[in-house]
XYZ file of C-alpha atoms in Angstrom:
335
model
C -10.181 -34.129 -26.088
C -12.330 -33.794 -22.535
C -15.619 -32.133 -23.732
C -16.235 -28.641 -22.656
C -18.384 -28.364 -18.911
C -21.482 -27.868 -20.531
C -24.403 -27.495 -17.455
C -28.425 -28.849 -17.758
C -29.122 -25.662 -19.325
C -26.712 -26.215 -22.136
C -24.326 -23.041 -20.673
C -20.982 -23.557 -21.125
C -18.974 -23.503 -17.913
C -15.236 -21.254 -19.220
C -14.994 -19.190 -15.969
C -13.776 -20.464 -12.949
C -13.583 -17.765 -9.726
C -11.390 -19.373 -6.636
C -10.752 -18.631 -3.653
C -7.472 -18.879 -2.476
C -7.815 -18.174 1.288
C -10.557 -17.383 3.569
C -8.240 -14.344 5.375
C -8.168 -10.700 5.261
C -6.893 -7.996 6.488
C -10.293 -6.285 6.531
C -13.506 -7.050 7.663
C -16.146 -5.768 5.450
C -19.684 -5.036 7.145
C -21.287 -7.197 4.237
C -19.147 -9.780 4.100
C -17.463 -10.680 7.157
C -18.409 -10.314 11.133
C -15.814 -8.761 13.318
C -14.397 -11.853 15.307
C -13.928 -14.358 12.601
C -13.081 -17.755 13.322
C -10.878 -18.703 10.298
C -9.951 -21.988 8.700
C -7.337 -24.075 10.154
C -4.248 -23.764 7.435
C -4.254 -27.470 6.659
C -7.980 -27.539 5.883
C -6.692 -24.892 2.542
C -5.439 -26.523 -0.506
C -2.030 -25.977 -1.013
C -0.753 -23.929 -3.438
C 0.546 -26.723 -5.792
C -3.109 -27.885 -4.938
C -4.626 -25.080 -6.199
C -2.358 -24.823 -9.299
C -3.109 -28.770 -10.309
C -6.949 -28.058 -9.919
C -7.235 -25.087 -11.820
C -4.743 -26.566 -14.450
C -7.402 -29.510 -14.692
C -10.405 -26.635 -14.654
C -8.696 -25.173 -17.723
C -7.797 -28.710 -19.568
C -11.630 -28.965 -19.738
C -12.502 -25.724 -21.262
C -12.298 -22.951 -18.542
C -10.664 -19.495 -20.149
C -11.151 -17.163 -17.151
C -9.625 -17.749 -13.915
C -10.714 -15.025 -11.257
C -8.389 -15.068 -7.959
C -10.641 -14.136 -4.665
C -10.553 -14.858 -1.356
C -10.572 -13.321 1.434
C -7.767 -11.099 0.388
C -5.823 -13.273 -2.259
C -2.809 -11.360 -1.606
C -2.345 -11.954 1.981
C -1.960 -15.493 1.256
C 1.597 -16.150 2.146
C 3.765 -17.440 -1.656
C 0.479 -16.267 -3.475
C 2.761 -14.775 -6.371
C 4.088 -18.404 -7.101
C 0.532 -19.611 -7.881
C 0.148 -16.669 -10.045
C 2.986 -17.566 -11.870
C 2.570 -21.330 -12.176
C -0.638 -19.946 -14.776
C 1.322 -18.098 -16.616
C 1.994 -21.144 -18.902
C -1.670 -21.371 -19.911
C -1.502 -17.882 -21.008
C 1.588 -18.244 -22.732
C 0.111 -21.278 -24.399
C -3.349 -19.397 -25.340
C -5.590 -22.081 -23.021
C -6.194 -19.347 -20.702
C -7.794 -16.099 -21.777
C -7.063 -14.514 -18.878
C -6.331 -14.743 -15.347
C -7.204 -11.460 -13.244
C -8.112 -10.911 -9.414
C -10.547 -9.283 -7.131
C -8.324 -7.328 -4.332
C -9.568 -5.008 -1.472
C -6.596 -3.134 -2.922
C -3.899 -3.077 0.585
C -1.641 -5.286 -1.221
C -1.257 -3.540 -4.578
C 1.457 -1.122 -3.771
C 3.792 -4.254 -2.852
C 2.541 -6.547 -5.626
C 1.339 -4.938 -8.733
C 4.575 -5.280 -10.767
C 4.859 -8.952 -10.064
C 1.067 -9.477 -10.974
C 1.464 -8.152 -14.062
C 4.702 -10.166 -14.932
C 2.935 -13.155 -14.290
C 0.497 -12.202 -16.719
C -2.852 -10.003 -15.167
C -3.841 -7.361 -16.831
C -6.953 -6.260 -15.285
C -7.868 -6.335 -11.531
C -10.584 -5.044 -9.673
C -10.767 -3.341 -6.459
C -13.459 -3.415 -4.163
C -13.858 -0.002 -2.406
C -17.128 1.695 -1.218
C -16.420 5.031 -0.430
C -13.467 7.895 -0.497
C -14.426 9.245 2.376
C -11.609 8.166 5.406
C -13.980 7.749 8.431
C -16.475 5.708 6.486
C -14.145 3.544 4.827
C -12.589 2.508 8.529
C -16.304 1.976 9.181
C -17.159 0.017 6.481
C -13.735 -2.610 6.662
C -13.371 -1.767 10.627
C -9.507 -2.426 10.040
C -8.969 -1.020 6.315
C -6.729 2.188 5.868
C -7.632 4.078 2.657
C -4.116 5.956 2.210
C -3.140 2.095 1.437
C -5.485 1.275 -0.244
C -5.212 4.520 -2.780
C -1.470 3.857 -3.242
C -1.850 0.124 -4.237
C -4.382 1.702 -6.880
C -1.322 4.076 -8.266
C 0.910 1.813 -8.378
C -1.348 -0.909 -10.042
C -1.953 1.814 -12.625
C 1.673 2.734 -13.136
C 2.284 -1.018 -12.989
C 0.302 -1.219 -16.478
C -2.891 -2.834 -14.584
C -6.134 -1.859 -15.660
C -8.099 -1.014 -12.511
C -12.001 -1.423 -11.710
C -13.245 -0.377 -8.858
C -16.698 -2.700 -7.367
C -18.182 -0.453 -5.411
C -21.321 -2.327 -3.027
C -24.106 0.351 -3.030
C -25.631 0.031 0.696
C -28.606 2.453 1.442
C -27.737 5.779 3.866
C -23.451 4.886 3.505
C -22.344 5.512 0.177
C -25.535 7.261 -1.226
C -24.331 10.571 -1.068
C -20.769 9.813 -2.917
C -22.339 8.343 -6.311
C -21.405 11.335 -7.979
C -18.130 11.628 -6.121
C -16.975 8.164 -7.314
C -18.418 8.309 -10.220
C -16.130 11.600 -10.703
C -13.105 10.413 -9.397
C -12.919 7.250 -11.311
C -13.682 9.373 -14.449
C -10.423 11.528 -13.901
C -8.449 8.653 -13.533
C -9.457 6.827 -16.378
C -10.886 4.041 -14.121
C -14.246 1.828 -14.686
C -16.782 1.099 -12.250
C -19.249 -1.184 -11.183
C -21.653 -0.469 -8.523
C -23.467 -4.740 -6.677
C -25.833 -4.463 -5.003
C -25.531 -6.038 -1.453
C -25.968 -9.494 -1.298
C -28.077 -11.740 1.555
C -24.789 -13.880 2.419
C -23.983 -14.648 6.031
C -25.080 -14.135 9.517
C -22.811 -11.252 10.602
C -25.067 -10.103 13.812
C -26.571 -7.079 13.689
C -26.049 -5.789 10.042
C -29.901 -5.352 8.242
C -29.403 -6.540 4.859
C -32.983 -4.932 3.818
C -32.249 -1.863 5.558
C -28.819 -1.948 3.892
C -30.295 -2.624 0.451
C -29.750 0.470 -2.540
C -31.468 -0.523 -5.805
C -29.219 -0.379 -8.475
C -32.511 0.836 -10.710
C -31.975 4.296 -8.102
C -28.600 4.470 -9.184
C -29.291 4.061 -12.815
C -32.073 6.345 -12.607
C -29.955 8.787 -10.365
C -26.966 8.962 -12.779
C -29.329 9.580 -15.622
C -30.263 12.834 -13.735
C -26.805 14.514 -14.989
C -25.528 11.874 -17.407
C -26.335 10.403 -20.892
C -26.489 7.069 -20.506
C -25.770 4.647 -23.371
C -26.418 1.113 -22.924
C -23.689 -1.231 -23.778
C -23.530 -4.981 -25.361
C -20.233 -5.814 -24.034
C -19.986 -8.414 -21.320
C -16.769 -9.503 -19.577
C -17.713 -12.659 -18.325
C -19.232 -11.727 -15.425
C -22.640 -10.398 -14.281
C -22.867 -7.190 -14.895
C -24.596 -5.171 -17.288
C -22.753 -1.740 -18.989
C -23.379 1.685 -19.433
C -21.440 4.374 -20.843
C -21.801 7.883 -20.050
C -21.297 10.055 -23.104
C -20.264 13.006 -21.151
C -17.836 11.406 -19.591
C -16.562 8.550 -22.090
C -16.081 6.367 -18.893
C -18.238 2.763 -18.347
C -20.222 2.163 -15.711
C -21.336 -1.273 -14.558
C -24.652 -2.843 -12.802
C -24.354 -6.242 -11.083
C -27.941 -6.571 -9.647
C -28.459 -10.143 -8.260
C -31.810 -8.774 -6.370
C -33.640 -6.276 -8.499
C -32.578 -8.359 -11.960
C -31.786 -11.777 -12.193
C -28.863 -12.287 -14.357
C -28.686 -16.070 -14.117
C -29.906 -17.178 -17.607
C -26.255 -16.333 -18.862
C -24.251 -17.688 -16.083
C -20.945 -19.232 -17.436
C -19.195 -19.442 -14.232
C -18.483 -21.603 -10.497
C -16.691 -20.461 -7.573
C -14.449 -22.927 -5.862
C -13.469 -22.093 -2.192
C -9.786 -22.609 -0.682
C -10.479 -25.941 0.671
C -11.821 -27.572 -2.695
C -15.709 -26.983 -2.583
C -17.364 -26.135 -5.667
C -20.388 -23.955 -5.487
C -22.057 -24.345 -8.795
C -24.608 -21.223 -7.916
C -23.272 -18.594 -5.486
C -27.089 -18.253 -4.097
C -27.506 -21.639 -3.478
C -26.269 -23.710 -0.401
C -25.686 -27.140 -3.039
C -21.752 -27.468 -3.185
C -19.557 -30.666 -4.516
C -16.301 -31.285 -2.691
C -13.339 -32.021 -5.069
C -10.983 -32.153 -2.805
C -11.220 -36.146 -1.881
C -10.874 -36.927 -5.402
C -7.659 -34.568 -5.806
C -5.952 -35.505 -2.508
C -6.897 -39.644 -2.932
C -5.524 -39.775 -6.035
C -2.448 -37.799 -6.890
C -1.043 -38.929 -9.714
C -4.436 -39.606 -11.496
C -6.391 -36.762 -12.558
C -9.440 -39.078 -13.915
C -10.828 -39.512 -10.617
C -10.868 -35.203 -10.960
C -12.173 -34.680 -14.040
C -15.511 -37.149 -13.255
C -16.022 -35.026 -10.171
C -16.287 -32.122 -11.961
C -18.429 -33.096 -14.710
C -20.403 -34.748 -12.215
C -20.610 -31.013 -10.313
C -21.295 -29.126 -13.592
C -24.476 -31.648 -13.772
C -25.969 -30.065 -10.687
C -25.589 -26.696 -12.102
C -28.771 -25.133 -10.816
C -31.209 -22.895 -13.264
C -30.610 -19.330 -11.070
C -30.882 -17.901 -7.788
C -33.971 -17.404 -5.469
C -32.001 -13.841 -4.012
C -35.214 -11.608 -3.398
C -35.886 -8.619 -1.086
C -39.525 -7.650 -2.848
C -41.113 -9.010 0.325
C -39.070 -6.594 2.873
C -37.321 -9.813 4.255
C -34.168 -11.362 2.796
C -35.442 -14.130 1.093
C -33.112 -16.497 -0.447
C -30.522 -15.463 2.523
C -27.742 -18.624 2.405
C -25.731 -19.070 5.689
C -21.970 -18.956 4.604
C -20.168 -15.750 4.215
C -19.236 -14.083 1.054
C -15.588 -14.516 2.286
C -15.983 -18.537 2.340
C -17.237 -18.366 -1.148
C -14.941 -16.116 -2.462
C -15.669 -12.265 -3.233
């Protein structure tokens, strides 16, 4: 048996996020600039592309498979991906496969995304508020977005939201989301904004919220009770006795998380960004394309990748400037 990806640091690589297109339907202050100039289609792996490189991912250890993009959902056949993995759950290789969704697809897909075997998906919304939330995604609708999250839920998903906490925007509505998700039985996880991108005009360090503000915020009108439970992922737990409901932190900038990262992002044309603060990348998609009917020439470049696996991050605002700032958007990289 291929030996697990195991990285300098002796962490063992079993989550795998990928991007599956660099579209959307929105475009997200933080993440995207207004005029994008997308990928040309045959630059993307295709979707048997994607299936035989995540298939090889999970031959050499990888148990969670996160689908990003862009929107994964406005990917045109995306459910047939989706249900090309169900196998590898069936078979127990897989632990789970799950998505990150700015939630206008839902209402349309949730039943088939939990046929093919999700279970959990998260949604990335900032605010409840109508005329900020146009603001925020400049194209996003939140009546859509509201009914993909019913429908998920009646669907059987189990929804979290990812709320980005950005300073003088969503402030003021910590309590409100905090309050709505409780009522609907739904967790939460507030990131704080990342330096990713050049989108103009947006002030990352003006836009910056510490999540300790939050934290110490909440603990204003709630109990909170820290939590040992990870999901994979970055963030840290909380529950709130009050309320029974668990809150998450994902602070790349005020707390490094990086000494128990398990996890690489792959973006839709085959790069593999070991660190999503770094600018190092390994492109696997010579070795999958030159050699179709071999996957050795696959599985070296990976290994090879996992070997540049680097320590942490250098994401830091301390200084008032945002240090550590890599040029790609968070769309290329996958959300």
């Amino acid at each position: 048996m291929t030996p697990q990806l195991i990285d300098p640091f002796a962490r063992a690589v079993t989550y795998l996020r990928v991007s599956v297109t660099d579209r959307c339907d929105f475009r997200c202050v933080y993440c995207m600039s207004e005029n994008m100039t997308f990928l040309p289609k045959k630059e993307l792996l295709t979707l048997e592309e994607l299936e035989r490189m995540c298939t090889t991912f999970i031959g050499l250890g990888v148990e969670k498979l996160r689908i990003t993009g862009g929107e994964p959902l406005v990917r045109k056949g995306i459910m047939t991906f989706f249900q090309s993995m169900t196998r590898h759950l069936d078979s127990g290789a897989l632990k789970e496969l799950t998505l990150t969704t700015n939630g206008s697809q839902l209402e349309r897909f949730a039943g088939d995304l939990y046929a093919a075997g999700v279970r959990r998906v998260n949604v990335s919304l900032d605010t409840l508020d109508e005329e900020k939330f146009a603001r925020v995604t400049r194209w996003g609708r939140l009546a859509q977005v509201l009914r993909g999250i019913d429908a998920a839920q009646a669907a059987g998903l189990r929804i979290k939201i990812n709320a980005v906490a950005l300073k003088d925007f969503n402030e003021d509505e910590l309590f409100t989301l905090t309050e709505w998700c409780a009522a609907r039985d739904i967790d939460l996880t507030f990131i704080e904004v990342m330096p990713m991108g050049d989108l103009g005009n947006e002030d990352r360090v003006g836009q910056y919220w510490s999540l300790n503000d939050v934290r110490r915020q909440l603990a204003e009108t709630y109990t909170l009770i820290d939590l040992a439970e990870r999901t994979g992922g970055p963030a840290r737990y909380v529950r709130l006795e009050e309320s029974g409901q668990k809150i998450g932190f994902i602070t790349p900038l005020s707390h490094n998380f990086c000494e128990s990262c398990n996890r690489v992002r792959m973006t839709c044309t085959g790069e593999l960004y070991m660190c999503l603060g770094q600018e190092d990348m390994a492109d696997l998609r010579p070795a999958l394309r030159e050699h179709p009917d071999d996957d050795a020439p696959l599985i070296a470049a990976i290994h090879k990748a996992i070997g540049l696996k680097p320590k942490g991050h250098d994401f830091d605002y301390s200084r008032q400037r945002p240090d550590g700032q890599v040029s790609r958007h968070m769309s290329h990289t996958g959300g």
